[in-house]
Short mmCIF file of C-alpha atoms and ligand atoms in Angstrom, two decimals:
data_model
loop_
_atom_site.label_atom_id
_atom_site.label_comp_id
_atom_site.label_asym_id
_atom_site.label_seq_id
_atom_site.Cartn_x
_atom_site.Cartn_y
_atom_site.Cartn_z
CA MET A 1 46.40 29.36 4.92
CA SER A 2 50.10 30.01 4.21
CA GLU A 3 51.42 33.25 2.63
CA GLU A 4 52.42 31.46 -0.60
CA GLU A 5 48.87 30.37 -1.31
CA VAL A 6 47.67 33.97 -1.61
CA ARG A 7 48.26 35.24 -5.16
CA LYS A 8 47.86 39.02 -5.05
CA GLY A 9 46.11 40.27 -8.16
CA LEU A 10 45.59 36.60 -9.14
CA ALA A 11 48.99 36.94 -10.87
CA GLY A 12 49.89 33.69 -12.58
CA VAL A 13 46.60 32.02 -11.64
CA VAL A 14 44.87 30.03 -14.41
CA ALA A 15 41.18 30.61 -13.71
CA ASP A 16 39.46 28.66 -16.53
CA TYR A 17 39.72 27.50 -20.14
CA THR A 18 38.97 29.73 -23.09
CA ALA A 19 38.85 28.97 -26.82
CA ILE A 20 38.51 32.62 -27.81
CA SER A 21 42.08 33.90 -27.75
CA LYS A 22 45.56 32.82 -26.77
CA VAL A 23 48.08 35.33 -25.40
CA ASN A 24 51.57 33.85 -25.59
CA PRO A 25 54.25 35.99 -23.96
CA GLU A 26 57.05 33.56 -24.93
CA SER A 27 56.40 33.83 -28.67
CA ASN A 28 55.01 37.36 -28.24
CA SER A 29 51.90 36.36 -30.12
CA LEU A 30 48.15 36.81 -29.87
CA LEU A 31 45.73 34.47 -31.62
CA TYR A 32 42.01 35.11 -32.06
CA ARG A 33 40.39 31.68 -32.52
CA GLY A 34 43.76 30.46 -33.83
CA TYR A 35 44.49 33.33 -36.24
CA PRO A 36 47.41 35.70 -35.53
CA VAL A 37 45.96 39.12 -34.80
CA GLN A 38 48.45 40.80 -37.16
CA GLU A 39 47.05 38.78 -40.07
CA LEU A 40 43.50 39.76 -39.15
CA ALA A 41 44.51 43.42 -38.80
CA ALA A 42 46.15 43.29 -42.21
CA GLY A 43 43.25 41.89 -44.16
CA LYS A 44 39.92 41.61 -42.36
CA SER A 45 37.13 44.06 -41.58
CA PHE A 46 36.19 44.59 -37.94
CA GLU A 47 32.79 43.07 -38.76
CA GLU A 48 34.50 39.82 -39.88
CA VAL A 49 36.69 39.76 -36.76
CA ALA A 50 33.64 40.25 -34.54
CA LEU A 51 31.92 37.25 -36.13
CA LEU A 52 35.11 35.22 -35.77
CA LEU A 53 35.27 35.98 -32.04
CA TRP A 54 31.60 35.18 -31.47
CA THR A 55 31.24 32.06 -33.59
CA GLY A 56 34.76 30.59 -33.73
CA GLU A 57 35.05 30.84 -37.54
CA LEU A 58 35.45 33.58 -40.11
CA PRO A 59 32.07 34.16 -41.79
CA THR A 60 31.12 32.93 -45.23
CA GLU A 61 30.22 35.67 -47.70
CA GLU A 62 26.55 35.06 -47.01
CA GLU A 63 26.95 35.15 -43.23
CA LEU A 64 28.89 38.39 -43.51
CA THR A 65 26.23 39.97 -45.74
CA VAL A 66 23.49 39.08 -43.24
CA PHE A 67 25.48 40.49 -40.32
CA GLU A 68 26.45 43.67 -42.17
CA ALA A 69 22.79 44.28 -43.02
CA PHE A 70 21.85 43.81 -39.33
CA GLU A 71 24.65 46.10 -38.17
CA ARG A 72 23.71 48.84 -40.64
CA ALA A 73 20.03 48.61 -39.66
CA ASN A 74 20.79 48.99 -35.94
CA ARG A 75 23.19 51.95 -35.91
CA ALA A 76 20.85 54.79 -34.99
CA LEU A 77 20.85 56.12 -31.42
CA ASP A 78 17.82 54.78 -29.53
CA SER A 79 15.59 57.59 -28.22
CA GLN A 80 15.54 56.20 -24.65
CA VAL A 81 19.32 55.85 -24.60
CA ARG A 82 19.63 59.40 -25.92
CA ALA A 83 17.26 60.68 -23.22
CA ALA A 84 19.39 59.00 -20.53
CA ILE A 85 22.60 60.49 -21.95
CA ASP A 86 20.99 63.93 -21.99
CA LEU A 87 20.48 63.66 -18.22
CA LEU A 88 24.23 63.33 -17.67
CA PRO A 89 26.35 66.45 -17.16
CA LEU A 90 28.71 67.50 -19.95
CA ASP A 91 31.66 67.40 -17.58
CA CYS A 92 31.19 63.79 -16.45
CA HIS A 93 33.68 61.29 -17.85
CA PRO A 94 32.60 59.79 -21.20
CA MET A 95 33.17 56.33 -19.70
CA ASP A 96 30.30 57.12 -17.31
CA VAL A 97 28.17 57.90 -20.37
CA GLY A 98 29.16 54.60 -22.03
CA ARG A 99 28.47 52.65 -18.83
CA THR A 100 25.06 54.31 -18.36
CA ALA A 101 24.13 53.85 -22.03
CA VAL A 102 24.84 50.11 -21.94
CA SER A 103 22.83 49.77 -18.74
CA VAL A 104 19.86 51.52 -20.40
CA MET A 105 20.27 49.42 -23.57
CA GLY A 106 19.83 46.37 -21.34
CA ALA A 107 16.74 47.78 -19.67
CA VAL A 108 15.03 48.46 -23.02
CA HIS A 109 16.18 45.37 -24.94
CA ALA A 110 13.23 43.13 -25.80
CA LEU A 111 15.19 39.99 -24.84
CA ALA A 112 16.79 41.50 -21.70
CA GLU A 113 16.08 38.54 -19.42
CA ASP A 114 16.45 35.84 -22.08
CA SER A 115 19.88 34.18 -21.85
CA SER A 116 19.41 31.58 -24.59
CA PRO A 117 22.33 31.43 -27.06
CA GLU A 118 20.17 33.07 -29.75
CA ALA A 119 19.16 35.94 -27.47
CA GLU A 120 22.76 36.41 -26.25
CA MET A 121 23.99 36.66 -29.85
CA ASP A 122 21.27 39.16 -30.69
CA LYS A 123 22.21 41.29 -27.66
CA ALA A 124 25.93 41.12 -28.50
CA GLN A 125 25.34 42.14 -32.11
CA SER A 126 22.92 44.91 -31.11
CA LEU A 127 25.48 46.36 -28.69
CA PHE A 128 28.16 46.18 -31.39
CA ALA A 129 25.93 48.04 -33.86
CA HIS A 130 24.53 50.61 -31.42
CA PHE A 131 27.50 51.65 -29.27
CA PRO A 132 29.30 53.82 -31.87
CA ALA A 133 26.26 56.12 -31.92
CA VAL A 134 26.69 56.62 -28.15
CA VAL A 135 30.35 57.62 -28.52
CA ALA A 136 29.61 59.85 -31.51
CA TYR A 137 26.66 61.60 -29.87
CA ASP A 138 28.61 62.15 -26.65
CA GLN A 139 31.67 63.55 -28.45
CA ARG A 140 29.47 65.91 -30.46
CA ARG A 141 27.27 67.12 -27.57
CA ARG A 142 30.43 68.02 -25.63
CA ARG A 143 31.45 70.20 -28.57
CA GLY A 144 27.98 71.78 -28.80
CA LEU A 145 27.32 70.02 -32.11
CA PRO A 146 24.12 68.26 -33.23
CA LEU A 147 23.79 64.50 -33.68
CA VAL A 148 24.79 63.11 -37.08
CA GLU A 149 22.60 60.29 -38.37
CA PRO A 150 24.38 57.07 -39.45
CA ARG A 151 24.94 56.23 -43.12
CA THR A 152 24.14 52.77 -44.41
CA ASP A 153 26.48 53.05 -47.41
CA LEU A 154 29.60 53.06 -45.19
CA ASP A 155 31.20 50.17 -43.32
CA TYR A 156 31.46 50.09 -39.50
CA SER A 157 34.69 52.08 -39.24
CA ALA A 158 33.88 54.67 -41.91
CA ASN A 159 30.40 55.21 -40.47
CA PHE A 160 31.79 55.52 -36.93
CA LEU A 161 34.08 58.37 -38.02
CA TRP A 162 31.25 59.90 -40.08
CA MET A 163 28.92 60.00 -37.05
CA VAL A 164 31.63 61.57 -34.86
CA PHE A 165 33.00 64.19 -37.24
CA GLY A 166 30.14 64.74 -39.69
CA GLU A 167 32.41 64.28 -42.69
CA GLU A 168 33.79 61.29 -44.57
CA ALA A 169 37.23 60.32 -43.27
CA ALA A 170 40.10 59.69 -45.68
CA PRO A 171 40.59 55.98 -46.51
CA ALA A 172 43.94 55.94 -44.64
CA VAL A 173 42.24 57.21 -41.49
CA VAL A 174 39.39 54.71 -41.78
CA ASP A 175 41.92 51.93 -42.13
CA ALA A 176 43.98 52.99 -39.09
CA PHE A 177 40.75 53.15 -37.09
CA ARG A 178 39.77 49.66 -38.27
CA VAL A 179 43.19 48.34 -37.24
CA SER A 180 42.74 49.80 -33.74
CA MET A 181 39.31 48.16 -33.44
CA VAL A 182 40.71 44.76 -34.50
CA LEU A 183 43.64 45.00 -32.07
CA TYR A 184 41.57 46.13 -29.09
CA ALA A 185 38.88 43.47 -29.60
CA GLU A 186 40.05 40.64 -27.37
CA HIS A 187 42.76 39.71 -24.87
CA SER A 188 41.87 36.63 -22.81
CA PHE A 189 41.30 37.09 -19.07
CA ASN A 190 42.19 40.78 -18.73
CA ALA A 191 40.58 42.65 -15.80
CA SER A 192 37.46 43.84 -17.65
CA THR A 193 36.79 40.52 -19.37
CA PHE A 194 37.26 38.69 -16.09
CA THR A 195 34.79 41.12 -14.50
CA ALA A 196 32.27 40.26 -17.23
CA ARG A 197 32.82 36.56 -16.58
CA VAL A 198 32.40 36.97 -12.81
CA ILE A 199 29.10 38.78 -13.31
CA THR A 200 27.92 36.19 -15.85
CA SER A 201 28.87 33.39 -13.46
CA THR A 202 26.10 34.47 -11.09
CA LEU A 203 23.67 33.91 -14.03
CA SER A 204 23.16 37.65 -14.35
CA ASP A 205 22.33 39.14 -17.77
CA LEU A 206 24.65 40.16 -20.62
CA HIS A 207 24.14 43.92 -20.28
CA SER A 208 24.94 43.80 -16.55
CA ALA A 209 28.18 41.97 -17.36
CA VAL A 210 29.17 44.49 -20.04
CA THR A 211 28.25 47.41 -17.75
CA GLY A 212 30.53 46.00 -15.04
CA ALA A 213 33.29 45.38 -17.59
CA ILE A 214 33.14 49.04 -18.63
CA GLY A 215 33.69 50.01 -14.99
CA ALA A 216 36.79 47.82 -14.88
CA LEU A 217 38.07 49.14 -18.21
CA LYS A 218 37.86 52.77 -17.08
CA GLY A 219 40.81 52.55 -14.68
CA PRO A 220 44.22 53.84 -15.85
CA LEU A 221 45.91 50.51 -15.08
CA HIS A 222 43.69 49.02 -17.83
CA GLY A 223 41.86 50.78 -20.70
CA GLY A 224 42.08 54.24 -19.16
CA ALA A 225 45.78 54.16 -20.03
CA ASN A 226 45.15 55.23 -23.64
CA GLU A 227 43.87 58.62 -22.51
CA ALA A 228 46.56 58.82 -19.81
CA VAL A 229 49.21 58.51 -22.56
CA MET A 230 47.83 61.63 -24.19
CA HIS A 231 47.86 63.47 -20.86
CA THR A 232 51.57 62.62 -20.66
CA PHE A 233 52.12 64.00 -24.17
CA ASP A 234 50.19 67.14 -23.18
CA GLU A 235 52.23 67.54 -20.00
CA ILE A 236 55.43 67.37 -22.02
CA GLY A 237 53.82 69.75 -24.52
CA VAL A 238 52.72 68.90 -28.07
CA ARG A 239 54.31 71.53 -30.34
CA ALA A 240 53.36 71.07 -33.99
CA GLU A 241 56.18 73.36 -35.19
CA GLU A 242 58.91 71.34 -33.45
CA SER A 243 61.24 68.83 -35.18
CA ARG A 244 61.06 65.13 -34.38
CA GLU A 245 64.51 65.30 -32.73
CA GLU A 246 63.64 68.29 -30.52
CA ALA A 247 60.43 66.62 -29.35
CA ALA A 248 62.29 63.36 -28.64
CA ALA A 249 64.88 65.15 -26.51
CA ARG A 250 62.20 66.89 -24.41
CA ALA A 251 60.28 63.60 -24.00
CA LYS A 252 63.43 61.77 -22.87
CA ALA A 253 64.16 64.42 -20.26
CA TRP A 254 60.53 64.27 -19.03
CA MET A 255 60.69 60.48 -18.68
CA GLU A 256 64.00 60.60 -16.80
CA ASP A 257 62.48 63.05 -14.30
CA ALA A 258 59.28 60.98 -14.00
CA LEU A 259 61.19 57.78 -13.29
CA ALA A 260 63.51 59.55 -10.85
CA ALA A 261 60.36 60.65 -9.03
CA LYS A 262 59.23 56.96 -9.03
CA LYS A 263 56.17 57.73 -11.19
CA LYS A 264 54.28 55.02 -13.01
CA VAL A 265 54.00 56.08 -16.64
CA MET A 266 50.79 54.85 -18.26
CA GLY A 267 51.04 53.03 -21.59
CA PHE A 268 54.07 51.02 -20.46
CA GLY A 269 54.24 47.57 -18.91
CA HIS A 270 51.87 44.63 -18.96
CA ARG A 271 50.84 41.87 -16.57
CA VAL A 272 51.34 39.09 -19.12
CA TYR A 273 53.82 40.40 -21.71
CA LYS A 274 57.16 41.13 -20.16
CA ASN A 275 58.96 41.41 -23.50
CA GLY A 276 56.66 43.77 -25.35
CA ASP A 277 52.98 43.69 -26.32
CA SER A 278 52.30 41.59 -29.44
CA ARG A 279 49.93 44.26 -30.80
CA VAL A 280 52.24 47.26 -30.53
CA PRO A 281 54.18 46.88 -33.83
CA THR A 282 50.91 46.77 -35.82
CA MET A 283 49.41 49.73 -33.97
CA LYS A 284 52.67 51.67 -34.13
CA ALA A 285 52.71 51.18 -37.92
CA ALA A 286 49.14 52.57 -38.03
CA LEU A 287 50.27 55.54 -35.91
CA GLU A 288 53.18 56.16 -38.29
CA ARG A 289 50.74 56.23 -41.20
CA MET A 290 48.66 58.83 -39.34
CA ILE A 291 51.80 60.88 -38.53
CA ASP A 292 52.52 60.96 -42.29
CA HIS A 293 48.89 61.62 -43.18
CA TYR A 294 48.59 64.60 -40.83
CA ASP A 295 52.27 65.62 -41.26
CA ARG A 296 53.00 65.64 -37.51
CA PRO A 297 56.52 64.19 -37.17
CA GLU A 298 57.00 65.81 -33.76
CA MET A 299 54.39 63.40 -32.33
CA MET A 300 56.63 60.51 -33.32
CA GLY A 301 59.49 62.33 -31.60
CA LEU A 302 57.53 62.36 -28.33
CA TYR A 303 56.66 58.69 -28.84
CA ASP A 304 60.27 57.64 -29.51
CA GLY A 305 61.75 59.79 -26.75
CA LEU A 306 59.53 58.33 -24.03
CA GLU A 307 59.94 54.77 -25.32
CA GLN A 308 63.74 55.01 -25.48
CA ALA A 309 64.13 56.60 -22.05
CA MET A 310 61.85 53.95 -20.47
CA ALA A 311 63.78 51.16 -22.22
CA GLU A 312 67.15 52.52 -21.06
CA ALA A 313 66.05 53.13 -17.47
CA LYS A 314 63.77 50.15 -16.74
CA ALA A 315 63.63 47.93 -19.85
CA ILE A 316 59.82 48.22 -19.77
CA LYS A 317 58.09 48.16 -23.16
CA PRO A 318 54.95 49.98 -24.37
CA ASN A 319 51.55 48.30 -24.39
CA LEU A 320 48.77 48.75 -26.99
CA ASP A 321 47.46 51.90 -25.29
CA TYR A 322 50.73 53.71 -26.02
CA PRO A 323 50.42 53.94 -29.83
CA ALA A 324 46.59 53.96 -29.74
CA GLY A 325 46.33 57.19 -27.68
CA PRO A 326 48.24 59.49 -30.06
CA THR A 327 46.57 57.82 -33.06
CA TYR A 328 43.11 58.76 -31.77
CA HIS A 329 44.38 62.27 -30.96
CA LEU A 330 45.60 62.77 -34.53
CA MET A 331 42.23 61.57 -35.86
CA GLY A 332 40.58 64.39 -33.91
CA PHE A 333 39.00 62.67 -30.89
CA ASP A 334 39.02 64.48 -27.53
CA THR A 335 41.35 62.69 -25.12
CA ASP A 336 38.64 61.51 -22.74
CA MET A 337 36.81 59.81 -25.64
CA PHE A 338 39.71 57.35 -26.21
CA THR A 339 38.63 54.72 -23.66
CA PRO A 340 35.02 54.65 -24.95
CA LEU A 341 36.56 53.72 -28.33
CA PHE A 342 38.18 50.78 -26.54
CA ILE A 343 34.68 49.81 -25.28
CA ALA A 344 33.30 49.85 -28.84
CA SER A 345 35.94 47.32 -29.82
CA ARG A 346 36.07 45.15 -26.67
CA ILE A 347 32.28 44.65 -26.72
CA THR A 348 33.14 41.82 -29.11
CA GLY A 349 35.58 40.05 -26.79
CA TRP A 350 33.49 40.64 -23.66
CA THR A 351 30.33 39.25 -25.21
CA ALA A 352 32.18 36.24 -26.67
CA HIS A 353 33.47 35.50 -23.14
CA ILE A 354 30.01 36.02 -21.61
CA MET A 355 28.60 33.41 -24.02
CA GLU A 356 31.52 31.05 -23.35
CA GLN A 357 31.15 31.43 -19.57
CA ARG A 358 27.42 30.80 -19.71
CA ALA A 359 27.85 27.68 -21.85
CA ALA A 360 30.06 26.00 -19.21
CA ASN A 361 29.32 27.96 -16.07
CA ALA A 362 30.76 27.65 -12.59
CA LEU A 363 30.18 30.41 -10.04
CA ILE A 364 33.43 32.39 -9.70
CA ARG A 365 34.05 32.74 -6.01
CA PRO A 366 37.65 32.51 -4.75
CA LEU A 367 38.73 32.25 -1.12
CA SER A 368 40.40 34.90 1.00
CA ALA A 369 43.01 34.56 3.73
CA TYR A 370 41.73 36.37 6.81
CA ASN A 371 44.29 38.74 8.37
CA GLY A 372 42.03 40.77 10.67
CA VAL A 373 41.84 40.70 14.46
CA ALA A 374 41.48 37.31 16.15
CA GLU A 375 38.06 36.21 17.33
CA ARG A 376 36.82 38.39 20.19
CA HIS A 377 33.58 38.79 22.11
CA LEU A 378 31.38 41.61 23.33
C1 ACO B 401 45.23 47.47 -22.87
C2 ACO B 401 45.75 47.39 -21.46
O1 ACO B 401 45.00 47.39 -20.54
S1 ACO B 401 47.42 47.26 -21.26
C3 ACO B 401 47.77 47.90 -19.65
C4 ACO B 401 47.55 49.39 -19.61
N1 ACO B 401 48.00 49.93 -18.32
C5 ACO B 401 49.03 50.77 -18.22
O2 ACO B 401 49.66 51.17 -19.18
C6 ACO B 401 49.32 51.24 -16.84
C7 ACO B 401 50.82 51.30 -16.53
N2 ACO B 401 51.35 49.98 -16.30
C8 ACO B 401 51.21 49.36 -15.11
O3 ACO B 401 50.71 49.93 -14.12
C9 ACO B 401 51.68 47.92 -15.00
O4 ACO B 401 52.68 47.67 -15.94
C10 ACO B 401 50.51 46.93 -15.17
C11 ACO B 401 49.42 47.25 -14.12
C12 ACO B 401 49.89 47.06 -16.55
C13 ACO B 401 51.02 45.51 -15.00
O5 ACO B 401 51.52 45.48 -13.75
P1 ACO B 401 51.99 44.24 -12.88
O6 ACO B 401 52.20 43.03 -13.68
O7 ACO B 401 51.08 44.14 -11.74
O8 ACO B 401 53.40 44.75 -12.47
P2 ACO B 401 53.73 45.88 -11.42
O9 ACO B 401 52.81 47.04 -11.51
O10 ACO B 401 53.86 45.21 -10.09
O11 ACO B 401 55.15 46.32 -11.97
C14 ACO B 401 56.35 45.57 -11.80
C15 ACO B 401 57.51 46.56 -11.68
O12 ACO B 401 57.60 47.32 -12.89
C16 ACO B 401 57.35 48.69 -12.63
N3 ACO B 401 56.46 49.19 -13.66
C17 ACO B 401 55.50 48.49 -14.32
N4 ACO B 401 54.86 49.28 -15.17
C18 ACO B 401 55.42 50.51 -15.05
C19 ACO B 401 55.17 51.75 -15.66
N5 ACO B 401 54.20 51.86 -16.56
N6 ACO B 401 55.92 52.82 -15.31
C20 ACO B 401 56.90 52.69 -14.39
N7 ACO B 401 57.18 51.53 -13.76
C21 ACO B 401 56.46 50.46 -14.09
C22 ACO B 401 56.65 48.74 -11.28
O13 ACO B 401 56.84 49.97 -10.62
C23 ACO B 401 57.30 47.60 -10.58
O14 ACO B 401 58.58 48.00 -10.15
P3 ACO B 401 59.16 47.51 -8.74
O15 ACO B 401 59.24 46.00 -8.86
O16 ACO B 401 60.46 48.20 -8.66
O17 ACO B 401 58.15 47.95 -7.72
O1 OAA B 402 45.50 41.68 -20.96
C1 OAA B 402 45.52 42.61 -20.15
O2 OAA B 402 45.77 42.47 -18.93
C2 OAA B 402 45.26 44.00 -20.57
C3 OAA B 402 45.25 44.14 -22.05
O3 OAA B 402 46.27 44.23 -22.69
C4 OAA B 402 43.96 44.12 -22.73
O4 OAA B 402 42.93 43.92 -22.09
O5 OAA B 402 43.94 44.30 -23.96
#
């Protein structure tokens, strides 16, 4: 096999068809089932977007009512999942908790081994409804706080924040959270989704595929970048009393040093978008609303300073994780809870891909070019 035939990282390789989303780097656009993601983020609930991704169409009023009732009825933390979480140490990474919780959810789901389209949809919707309770319980137990029961009078986003913080979030905060969920939901054949499709292609079950996807999402080259962005901010130093300009100057200097030291700075760059991530302007606008809401202009200074210095030095643009990290920080999440929030959203995209893969399956098994020692004998 010649060198050119090996595509490291499968860069540029088209692995299959998908009707779920279209990432177009030329027009810098992202479509979910044909709809621009900015339009969905502007006017649709996360529940509506989830149904769109799973079924291909936005729900009718009646379909939405049925799904909302299901989601609200399945929010409480399952006792067996809670018992499994309680076995995990408080200093393990919250992504390990999310991964373990989904694995246990699979083991206790009544339809675990049933891969019919109806069972797959039930499992996808159950995961969607149940996972926020895992994140909320884990965030609270790490702070020594008791579990907060879900409320059925709140929508998905408002209830999520209620279960984490034990108080009703301001409407502006709920809306910024909803926007982040919509933007994180789906992105074609990214590493975690492809992992889910590989696992599904062996005819394994949905929870195994989602568990594997969580493992792929954890890495800082993928979903783990949203928490890594906050570590960068912390390394530079978040100083609430500082002006936007002062913070920007310190961030610029930090970035210049980091790039001189040949560091990779998480939250910048993308395998597909080379001219900026289509989702960043919408998420940045949500971040700006949170900066105003919490009156923290210096955070925007850090954001601008890093972005400008990276643009000047390497012309590399931020990806979605860059504005999402500081947004979650301002809302009050601990930094290592950011990537589990990404799981809560991407459960929709992953499970839509699992169902699509299963409906037209081919075992995913590429070739390798052997470059070890030549044949030898004992
Ligand atoms: C929601 C998401 O998952 S979005 C992605 C989140 N991940 C990150 O933010 C991690 C940081 N970014 C990166 O590591 C990369 O940009 C990736 C992994 C996302 C995409 O990478 P690839 O397409 O494989 O490009 P690759 O890593 O080879 O980078 C190409 C060049 O740009 C540079 N580069 C890319 N991203 C960065 C960065 N964040 N900081 C500094 N340099 C960078 C590389 O060093 C490389 O330079 P070189 O050609 O001089 O060696
Ligand atoms: O598409 C990718 O490679 C990574 C990404 O932005 C995502 O999964 O949202």
